[in-house]
GROMACS .gro file of C-alpha atoms in nm:
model
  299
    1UNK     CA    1  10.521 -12.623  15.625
    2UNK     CA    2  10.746 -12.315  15.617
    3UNK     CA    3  10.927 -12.384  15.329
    4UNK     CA    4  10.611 -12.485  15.186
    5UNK     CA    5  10.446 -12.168  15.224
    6UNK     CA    6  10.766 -11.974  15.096
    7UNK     CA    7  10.786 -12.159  14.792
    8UNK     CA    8  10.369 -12.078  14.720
    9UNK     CA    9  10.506 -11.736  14.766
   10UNK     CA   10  10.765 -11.702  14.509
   11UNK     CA   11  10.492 -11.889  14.295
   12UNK     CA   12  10.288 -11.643  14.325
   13UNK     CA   13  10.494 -11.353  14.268
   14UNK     CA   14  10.650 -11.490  13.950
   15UNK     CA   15  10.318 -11.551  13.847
   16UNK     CA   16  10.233 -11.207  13.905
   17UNK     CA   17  10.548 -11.103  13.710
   18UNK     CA   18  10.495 -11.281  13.422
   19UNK     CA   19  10.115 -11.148  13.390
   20UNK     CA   20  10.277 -10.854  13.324
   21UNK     CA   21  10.221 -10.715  12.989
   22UNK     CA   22  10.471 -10.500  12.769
   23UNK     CA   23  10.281 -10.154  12.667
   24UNK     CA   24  10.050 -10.262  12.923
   25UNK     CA   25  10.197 -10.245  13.249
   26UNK     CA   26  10.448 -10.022  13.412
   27UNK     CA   27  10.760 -10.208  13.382
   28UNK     CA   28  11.040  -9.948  13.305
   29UNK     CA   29  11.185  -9.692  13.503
   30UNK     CA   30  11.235  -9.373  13.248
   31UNK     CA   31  11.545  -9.196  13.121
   32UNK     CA   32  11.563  -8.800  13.180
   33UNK     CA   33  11.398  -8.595  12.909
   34UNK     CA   34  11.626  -8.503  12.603
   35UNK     CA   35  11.489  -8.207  12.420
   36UNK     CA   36  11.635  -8.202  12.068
   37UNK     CA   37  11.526  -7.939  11.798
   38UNK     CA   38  11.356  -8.053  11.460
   39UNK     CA   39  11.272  -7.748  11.311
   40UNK     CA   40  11.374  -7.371  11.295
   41UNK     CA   41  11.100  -7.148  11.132
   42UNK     CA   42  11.070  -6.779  11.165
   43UNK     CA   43  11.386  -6.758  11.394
   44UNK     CA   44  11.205  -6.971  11.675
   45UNK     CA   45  11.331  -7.321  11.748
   46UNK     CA   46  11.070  -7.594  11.779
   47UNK     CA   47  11.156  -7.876  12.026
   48UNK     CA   48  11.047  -8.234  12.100
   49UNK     CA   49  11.075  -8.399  12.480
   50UNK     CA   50  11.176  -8.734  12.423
   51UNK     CA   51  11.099  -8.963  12.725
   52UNK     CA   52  11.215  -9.298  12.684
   53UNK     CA   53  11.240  -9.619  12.903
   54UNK     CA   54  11.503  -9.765  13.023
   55UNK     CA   55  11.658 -10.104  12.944
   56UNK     CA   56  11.374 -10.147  12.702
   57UNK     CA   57  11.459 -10.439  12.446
   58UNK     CA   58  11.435 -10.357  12.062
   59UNK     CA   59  11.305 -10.093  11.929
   60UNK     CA   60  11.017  -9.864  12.054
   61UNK     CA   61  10.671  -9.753  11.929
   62UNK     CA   62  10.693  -9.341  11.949
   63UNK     CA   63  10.340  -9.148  12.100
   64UNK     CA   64  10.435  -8.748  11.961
   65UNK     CA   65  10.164  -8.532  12.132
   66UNK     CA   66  10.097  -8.189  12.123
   67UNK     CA   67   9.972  -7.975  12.351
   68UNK     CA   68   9.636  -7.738  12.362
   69UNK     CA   69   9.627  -7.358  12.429
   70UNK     CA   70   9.423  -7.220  12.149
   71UNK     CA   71   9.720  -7.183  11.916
   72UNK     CA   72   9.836  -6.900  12.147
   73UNK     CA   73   9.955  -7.041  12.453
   74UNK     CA   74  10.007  -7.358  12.622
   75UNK     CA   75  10.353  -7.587  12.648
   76UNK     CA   76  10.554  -7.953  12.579
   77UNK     CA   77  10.624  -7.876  12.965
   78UNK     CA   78  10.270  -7.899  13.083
   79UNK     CA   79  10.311  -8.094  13.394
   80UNK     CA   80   9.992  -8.289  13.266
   81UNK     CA   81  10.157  -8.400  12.973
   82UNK     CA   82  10.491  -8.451  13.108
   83UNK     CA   83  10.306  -8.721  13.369
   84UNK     CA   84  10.153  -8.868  13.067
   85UNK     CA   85  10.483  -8.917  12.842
   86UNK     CA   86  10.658  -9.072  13.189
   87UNK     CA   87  10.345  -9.330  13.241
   88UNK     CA   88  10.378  -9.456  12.868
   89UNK     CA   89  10.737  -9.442  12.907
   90UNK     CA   90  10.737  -9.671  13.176
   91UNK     CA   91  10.517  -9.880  12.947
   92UNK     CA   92  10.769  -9.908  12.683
   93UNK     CA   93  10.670  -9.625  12.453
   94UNK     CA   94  10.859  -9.331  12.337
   95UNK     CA   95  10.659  -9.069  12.383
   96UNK     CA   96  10.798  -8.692  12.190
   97UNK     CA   97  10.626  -8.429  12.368
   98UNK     CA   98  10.633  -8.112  12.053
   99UNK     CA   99  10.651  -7.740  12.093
  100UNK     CA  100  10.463  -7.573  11.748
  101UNK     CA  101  10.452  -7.244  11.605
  102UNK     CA  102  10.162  -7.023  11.848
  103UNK     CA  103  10.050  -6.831  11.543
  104UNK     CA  104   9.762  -6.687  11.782
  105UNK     CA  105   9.941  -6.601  12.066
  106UNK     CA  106   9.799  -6.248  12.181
  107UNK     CA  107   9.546  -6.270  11.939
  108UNK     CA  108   9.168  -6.407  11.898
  109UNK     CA  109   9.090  -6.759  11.776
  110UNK     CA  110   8.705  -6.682  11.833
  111UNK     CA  111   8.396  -6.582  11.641
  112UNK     CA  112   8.578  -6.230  11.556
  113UNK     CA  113   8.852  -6.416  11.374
  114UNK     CA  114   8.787  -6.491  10.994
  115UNK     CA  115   8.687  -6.910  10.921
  116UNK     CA  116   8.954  -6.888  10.623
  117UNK     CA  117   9.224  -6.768  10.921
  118UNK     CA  118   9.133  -7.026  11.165
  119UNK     CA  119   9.222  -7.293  10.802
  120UNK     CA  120   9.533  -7.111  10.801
  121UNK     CA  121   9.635  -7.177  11.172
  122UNK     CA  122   9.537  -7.542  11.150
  123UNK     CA  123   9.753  -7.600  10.866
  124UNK     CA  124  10.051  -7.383  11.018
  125UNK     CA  125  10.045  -7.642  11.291
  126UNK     CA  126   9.949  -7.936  11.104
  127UNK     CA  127  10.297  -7.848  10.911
  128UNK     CA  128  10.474  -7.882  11.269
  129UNK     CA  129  10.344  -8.160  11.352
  130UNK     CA  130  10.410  -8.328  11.050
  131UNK     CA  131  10.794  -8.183  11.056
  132UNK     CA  132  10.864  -8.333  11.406
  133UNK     CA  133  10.686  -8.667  11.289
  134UNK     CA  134  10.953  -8.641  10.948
  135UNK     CA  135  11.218  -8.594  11.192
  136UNK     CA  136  11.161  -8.859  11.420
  137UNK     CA  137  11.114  -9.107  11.127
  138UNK     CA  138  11.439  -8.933  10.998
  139UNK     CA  139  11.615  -8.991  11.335
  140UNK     CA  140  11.457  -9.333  11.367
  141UNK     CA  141  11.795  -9.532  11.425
  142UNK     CA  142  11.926  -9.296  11.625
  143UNK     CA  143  11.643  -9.290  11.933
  144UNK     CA  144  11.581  -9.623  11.886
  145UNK     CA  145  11.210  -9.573  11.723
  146UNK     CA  146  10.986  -9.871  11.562
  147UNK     CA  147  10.897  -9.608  11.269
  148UNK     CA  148  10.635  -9.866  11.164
  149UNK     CA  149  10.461  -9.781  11.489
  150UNK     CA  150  10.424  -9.414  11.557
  151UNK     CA  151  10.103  -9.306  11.739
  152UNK     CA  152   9.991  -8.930  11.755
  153UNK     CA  153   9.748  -8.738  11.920
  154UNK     CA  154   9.708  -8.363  12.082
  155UNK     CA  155   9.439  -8.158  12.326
  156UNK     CA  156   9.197  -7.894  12.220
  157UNK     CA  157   9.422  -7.729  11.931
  158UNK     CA  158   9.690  -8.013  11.927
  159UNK     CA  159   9.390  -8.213  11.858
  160UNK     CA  160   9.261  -7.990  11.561
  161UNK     CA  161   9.606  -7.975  11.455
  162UNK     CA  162   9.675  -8.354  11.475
  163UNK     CA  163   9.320  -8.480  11.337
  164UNK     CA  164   9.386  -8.248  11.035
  165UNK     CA  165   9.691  -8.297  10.939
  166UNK     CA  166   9.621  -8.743  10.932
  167UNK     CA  167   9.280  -8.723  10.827
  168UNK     CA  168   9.250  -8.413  10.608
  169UNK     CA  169   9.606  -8.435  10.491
  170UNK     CA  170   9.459  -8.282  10.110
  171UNK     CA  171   9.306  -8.016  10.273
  172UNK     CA  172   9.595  -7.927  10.465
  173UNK     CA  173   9.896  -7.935  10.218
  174UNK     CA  174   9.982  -7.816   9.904
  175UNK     CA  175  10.161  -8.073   9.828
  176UNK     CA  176  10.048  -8.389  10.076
  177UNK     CA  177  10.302  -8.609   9.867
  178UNK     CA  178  10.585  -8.443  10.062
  179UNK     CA  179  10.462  -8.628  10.346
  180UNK     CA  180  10.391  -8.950  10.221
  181UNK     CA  181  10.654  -9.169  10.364
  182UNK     CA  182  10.493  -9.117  10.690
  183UNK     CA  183  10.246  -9.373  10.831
  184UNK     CA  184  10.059  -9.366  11.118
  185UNK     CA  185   9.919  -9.636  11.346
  186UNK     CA  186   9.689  -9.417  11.558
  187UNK     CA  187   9.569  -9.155  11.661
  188UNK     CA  188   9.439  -8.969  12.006
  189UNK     CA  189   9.250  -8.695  12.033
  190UNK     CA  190   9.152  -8.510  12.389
  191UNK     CA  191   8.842  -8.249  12.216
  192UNK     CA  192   8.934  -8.217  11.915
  193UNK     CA  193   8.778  -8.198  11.544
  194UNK     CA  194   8.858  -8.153  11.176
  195UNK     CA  195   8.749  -7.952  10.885
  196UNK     CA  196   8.585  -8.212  10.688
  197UNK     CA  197   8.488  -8.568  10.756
  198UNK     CA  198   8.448  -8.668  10.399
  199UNK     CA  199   8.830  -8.620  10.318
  200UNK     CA  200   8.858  -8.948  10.546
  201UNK     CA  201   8.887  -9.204  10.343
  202UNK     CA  202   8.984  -9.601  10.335
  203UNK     CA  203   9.316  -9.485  10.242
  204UNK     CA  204   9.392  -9.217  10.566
  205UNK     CA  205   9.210  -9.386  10.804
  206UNK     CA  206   9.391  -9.528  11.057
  207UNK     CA  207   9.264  -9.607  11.455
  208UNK     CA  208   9.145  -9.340  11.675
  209UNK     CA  209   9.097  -9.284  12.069
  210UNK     CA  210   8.893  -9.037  12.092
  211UNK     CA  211   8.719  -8.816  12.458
  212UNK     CA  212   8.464  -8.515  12.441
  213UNK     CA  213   8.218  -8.373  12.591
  214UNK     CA  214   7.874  -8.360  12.468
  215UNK     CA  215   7.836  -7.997  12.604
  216UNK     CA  216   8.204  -7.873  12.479
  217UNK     CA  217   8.158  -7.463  12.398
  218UNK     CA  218   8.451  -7.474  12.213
  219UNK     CA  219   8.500  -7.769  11.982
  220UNK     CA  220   8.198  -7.954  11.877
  221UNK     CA  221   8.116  -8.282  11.974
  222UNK     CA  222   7.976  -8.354  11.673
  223UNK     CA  223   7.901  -8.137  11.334
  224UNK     CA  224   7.852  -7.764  11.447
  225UNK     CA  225   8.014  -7.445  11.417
  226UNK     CA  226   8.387  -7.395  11.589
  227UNK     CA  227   8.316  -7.201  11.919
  228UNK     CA  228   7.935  -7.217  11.853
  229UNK     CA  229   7.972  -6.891  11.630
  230UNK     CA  230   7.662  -6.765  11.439
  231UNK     CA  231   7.682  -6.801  11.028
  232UNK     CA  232   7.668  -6.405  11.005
  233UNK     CA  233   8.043  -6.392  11.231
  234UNK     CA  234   8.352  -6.420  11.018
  235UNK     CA  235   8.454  -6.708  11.273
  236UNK     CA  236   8.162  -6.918  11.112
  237UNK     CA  237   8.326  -7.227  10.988
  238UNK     CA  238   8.168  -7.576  11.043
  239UNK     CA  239   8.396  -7.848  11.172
  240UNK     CA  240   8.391  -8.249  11.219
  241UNK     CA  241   8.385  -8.346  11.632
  242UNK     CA  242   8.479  -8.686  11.744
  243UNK     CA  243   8.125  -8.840  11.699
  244UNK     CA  244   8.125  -8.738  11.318
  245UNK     CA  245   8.482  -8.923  11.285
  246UNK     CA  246   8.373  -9.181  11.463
  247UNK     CA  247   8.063  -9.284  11.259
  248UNK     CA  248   8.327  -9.226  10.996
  249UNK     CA  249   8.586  -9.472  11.115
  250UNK     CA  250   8.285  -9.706  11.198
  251UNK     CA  251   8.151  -9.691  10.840
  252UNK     CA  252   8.497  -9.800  10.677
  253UNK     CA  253   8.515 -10.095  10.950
  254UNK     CA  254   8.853  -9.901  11.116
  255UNK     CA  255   8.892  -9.954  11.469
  256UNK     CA  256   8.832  -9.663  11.774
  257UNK     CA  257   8.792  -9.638  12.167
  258UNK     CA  258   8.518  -9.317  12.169
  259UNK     CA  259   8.457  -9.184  12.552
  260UNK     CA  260   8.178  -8.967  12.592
  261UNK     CA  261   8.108  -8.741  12.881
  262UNK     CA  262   7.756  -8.638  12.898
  263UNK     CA  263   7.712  -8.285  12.991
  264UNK     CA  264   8.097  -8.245  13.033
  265UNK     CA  265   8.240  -7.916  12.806
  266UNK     CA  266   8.591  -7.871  12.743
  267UNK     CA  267   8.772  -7.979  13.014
  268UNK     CA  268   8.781  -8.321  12.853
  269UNK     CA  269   9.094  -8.167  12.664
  270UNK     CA  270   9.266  -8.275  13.001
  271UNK     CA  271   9.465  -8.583  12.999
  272UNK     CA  272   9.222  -8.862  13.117
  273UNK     CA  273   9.446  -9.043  13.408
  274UNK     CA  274   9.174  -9.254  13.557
  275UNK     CA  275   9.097  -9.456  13.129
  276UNK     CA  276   9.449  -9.462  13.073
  277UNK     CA  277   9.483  -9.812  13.124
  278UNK     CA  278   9.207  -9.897  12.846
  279UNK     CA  279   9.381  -9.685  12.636
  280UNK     CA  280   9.690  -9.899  12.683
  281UNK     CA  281   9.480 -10.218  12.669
  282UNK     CA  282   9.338 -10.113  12.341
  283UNK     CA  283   9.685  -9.979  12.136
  284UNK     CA  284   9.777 -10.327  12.234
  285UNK     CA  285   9.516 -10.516  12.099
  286UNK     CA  286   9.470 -10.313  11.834
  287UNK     CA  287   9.850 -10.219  11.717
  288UNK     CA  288  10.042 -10.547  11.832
  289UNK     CA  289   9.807 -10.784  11.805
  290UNK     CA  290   9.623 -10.685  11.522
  291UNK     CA  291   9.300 -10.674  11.619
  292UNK     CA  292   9.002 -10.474  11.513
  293UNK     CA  293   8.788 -10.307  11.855
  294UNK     CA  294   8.496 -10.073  11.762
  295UNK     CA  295   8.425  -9.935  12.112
  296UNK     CA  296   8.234  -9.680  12.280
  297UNK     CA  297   8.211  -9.603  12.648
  298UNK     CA  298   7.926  -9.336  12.798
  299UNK     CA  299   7.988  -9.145  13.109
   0.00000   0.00000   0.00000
């Protein structure tokens, strides 16, 4: 009866093993951090925080995220972040955590600051972002990256910057061709928005995760003026919240995960621990096994 019992066991907890799902579960224990510079500009050295898993077979799919901080503050160290890039990690995801130019820092980004300066910052960081992606696609072979799988997403500015530079890419860059090589599977955005929602197009539209608030002060949750500023402020300039983009991605049939936190303001640019593991579940379904989810989830 003994051995019977031990051999249910072992049953049991290979069963449990195999249930275990790649990019799903946390399977992999996580190299240290190797920060590596892609880009120089202006004398300051921009840097990526590569966390990778450990005895991970094959290539793996990259996450790059960048951080929030109103384009004047704000770090790839953020111990929220950093927690982040080790869960995926230990997932089997690369995940390059990006420092970017803080063209800001010391300065307003509110409803003092012209609309036609607030373009320019998004783009200055939309140019970063796209630089580390170029490098990491660059460096593909070297870090062991799928470069057919590269997710990106950001918080608060990150977002802006992120959201702009894969779904207004025209709007963003002189020349947009420069970047063309580059192909994204998703994106994530923590309370972000974009400059225009009609730039998004069958062609640029790729999956999106997307959390706000319905009450953010700072980024609209829909269409509505950045920072709520009234059309007489030189801040005025009207920008695209997740809702828009989603009714967007809905419209060309793309696939999204859209959280919305009624009442909630901007703190839903913090990473959202406890809906990590549908955000898992759905790059899964939707990335690796090719499946299209349209999905929204009210809090």
């Amino acid at each position: 009866m003994q051995k019977f019992i031990s051999l249910l066991l072992l049953f049991i907890s290979s069963s449990a093993i195999t249930a275990q799902e790649k990019y799903v579960d946390s399977l992999f224990s996580v190299q240290e951090a190797k920060t590596v510079v892609y880009a120089t500009k202006a004398g300051e050295e921009l840097v990526i925080d590569l966390y990778q898993p450990k005895n991970s077979e094959g290539k793996t799919p990259l996450i790059i995220f960048m951080h929030g901080g109103g384009f004047s503050g704000g770090s790839p160290k953020n111990p929220q972040e950093v927690k982040f890039a080790k869960i995926a990690a230990a997932r089997g995801y690369s995940v390059g955590l990006i420092s970017y130019r803080l063209t800001r820092k010391g300065e307003s980004f509110g409803c003092d600051f012209e609309a036609e300066g607030k373009i320019e910052t998004f783009r200055a960081a939309a140019e970063d972002f796209m630089d580390s992606a170029g490098f990491m696609h660059k460096n593909a072979e070297k870090f062991g990256i799928d470069k057919e799988k590269i997710i990106v997403g950001g918080s608060s500015a990150g977002a802006e910057a992120v959201l702009n530079a894969v779904y207004n890419p025209d709007l963003m860059f002189k020349d947009a061709e420069k970047y063309s090589d580059l192909k994204f599977s998703a994106v994530i955005s923590l309370a972000g928005a974009l400059v225009d929602v009609r730039y998004l197009t069958e062609e640029n539209a790729v999956p999106g995760i997307f959390f706000h608030g319905t009450d953010d002060n700072l980024v609209p949750y829909a269409t509505a003026p950045h920072h709520y500023c009234e059309n007489n402020k030189p801040g005025y300039l009207i920008l695209d919240g997740s809702k828009t983009i989603v009714e967007k991605l809905e419209e060309l049939d793309t696939s999204y995960l859209f959280y919305t936190f009624k009442g909630a303001r901007h703190e839903i640019s913090g990473m959202p621990f406890d809906h990590l593991p549908q955000v898992f579940e759905f790059l899964k379904k939707v990335l690796f096994n090719k499946t299209t989810v349209q999905s929204k989830i009210i809090l």
